């Protein structure tokens, strides 16, 4: 799950698309913009937040 779940700028819920965006982005075959278009993320602020977000859970989890 993406944290934060909502876009900082407009407040739209975008966390529900994070898992699919991340999986399709790992494969590297698809352009991130095309993936966001397929997911229905059209606002510039939300797209920027999805592309620039990095989950810290992967970074912090070794220290649990």
C-alpha positions as YAML, in Angstrom:
chain: A
units: angstrom
residues:
- id: 1
  name: UNK
  ca: [0.00, 0.00, 0.00]
- id: 2
  name: UNK
  ca: [1.25, 3.43, -0.91]
- id: 3
  name: UNK
  ca: [1.75, 5.78, 2.00]
- id: 4
  name: UNK
  ca: [0.37, 8.46, 1.75]
- id: 5
  name: UNK
  ca: [-2.81, 7.15, 0.20]
- id: 6
  name: UNK
  ca: [-3.99, 10.54, -1.09]
- id: 7
  name: UNK
  ca: [-2.37, 13.10, -3.39]
- id: 8
  name: UNK
  ca: [-0.89, 15.98, -1.38]
- id: 9
  name: UNK
  ca: [-2.08, 18.63, -3.82]
- id: 10
  name: UNK
  ca: [-5.66, 17.71, -4.67]
- id: 11
  name: UNK
  ca: [-6.57, 15.04, -2.10]
- id: 12
  name: UNK
  ca: [-7.62, 12.42, -4.65]
- id: 13
  name: UNK
  ca: [-7.20, 8.81, -3.54]
- id: 14
  name: UNK
  ca: [-4.31, 7.30, -5.53]
- id: 15
  name: UNK
  ca: [-3.00, 4.60, -3.19]
- id: 16
  name: UNK
  ca: [-5.35, 2.02, -4.69]
- id: 17
  name: UNK
  ca: [-3.40, 2.15, -7.96]
- id: 18
  name: UNK
  ca: [0.07, 1.92, -6.41]
- id: 19
  name: UNK
  ca: [0.48, -1.88, -6.40]
- id: 20
  name: UNK
  ca: [-0.35, -2.29, -10.09]
- id: 21
  name: UNK
  ca: [1.75, 0.75, -11.06]
- id: 22
  name: UNK
  ca: [4.72, -0.63, -9.15]
- id: 23
  name: UNK
  ca: [4.40, -4.15, -10.61]
- id: 24
  name: UNK
  ca: [4.05, -2.92, -14.19]
- id: 25
  name: UNK
  ca: [6.93, -0.51, -13.65]
- id: 26
  name: UNK
  ca: [9.28, -3.24, -12.41]
- id: 27
  name: UNK
  ca: [8.90, -5.17, -15.62]
- id: 28
  name: UNK
  ca: [10.28, -2.13, -17.46]
- id: 29
  name: UNK
  ca: [8.42, -2.90, -20.68]
- id: 30
  name: UNK
  ca: [5.87, -0.12, -20.31]
- id: 31
  name: UNK
  ca: [6.25, 3.64, -20.14]
- id: 32
  name: UNK
  ca: [5.13, 4.98, -16.72]
- id: 33
  name: UNK
  ca: [2.91, 7.54, -18.47]
- id: 34
  name: UNK
  ca: [1.08, 4.83, -20.39]
- id: 35
  name: UNK
  ca: [0.59, 2.80, -17.20]
- id: 36
  name: UNK
  ca: [-0.90, 5.84, -15.46]
- id: 37
  name: UNK
  ca: [-3.19, 6.45, -18.43]
- id: 38
  name: UNK
  ca: [-4.41, 2.83, -18.23]
- id: 39
  name: UNK
  ca: [-5.03, 3.19, -14.49]
- id: 40
  name: UNK
  ca: [-7.04, 6.39, -15.01]
- id: 41
  name: UNK
  ca: [-4.66, 8.73, -13.18]
- id: 42
  name: UNK
  ca: [-5.07, 11.88, -15.29]
- id: 43
  name: UNK
  ca: [-4.28, 14.82, -13.02]
- id: 44
  name: UNK
  ca: [-0.75, 16.16, -13.28]
- id: 45
  name: UNK
  ca: [-0.28, 16.43, -9.51]
- id: 46
  name: UNK
  ca: [-1.34, 12.80, -8.97]
- id: 47
  name: UNK
  ca: [0.86, 11.56, -11.82]
- id: 48
  name: UNK
  ca: [3.83, 13.45, -10.40]
- id: 49
  name: UNK
  ca: [3.25, 11.96, -6.97]
- id: 50
  name: UNK
  ca: [2.99, 8.40, -8.33]
- id: 51
  name: UNK
  ca: [6.16, 8.69, -10.41]
- id: 52
  name: UNK
  ca: [8.24, 10.38, -7.70]
- id: 53
  name: UNK
  ca: [7.05, 8.26, -4.74]
- id: 54
  name: UNK
  ca: [9.39, 5.71, -3.19]
- id: 55
  name: UNK
  ca: [8.21, 3.24, -0.59]
- id: 56
  name: UNK
  ca: [10.34, 3.45, 2.53]
- id: 57
  name: UNK
  ca: [8.98, 0.15, 3.79]
- id: 58
  name: UNK
  ca: [11.54, -1.70, 1.63]
- id: 59
  name: UNK
  ca: [14.33, 0.47, 3.00]
- id: 60
  name: UNK
  ca: [13.31, 0.23, 6.67]
- id: 61
  name: UNK
  ca: [12.17, -3.41, 6.77]
- id: 62
  name: UNK
  ca: [15.65, -4.92, 7.35]
- id: 63
  name: UNK
  ca: [15.75, -3.07, 10.69]
- id: 64
  name: UNK
  ca: [12.57, -4.55, 12.16]
...
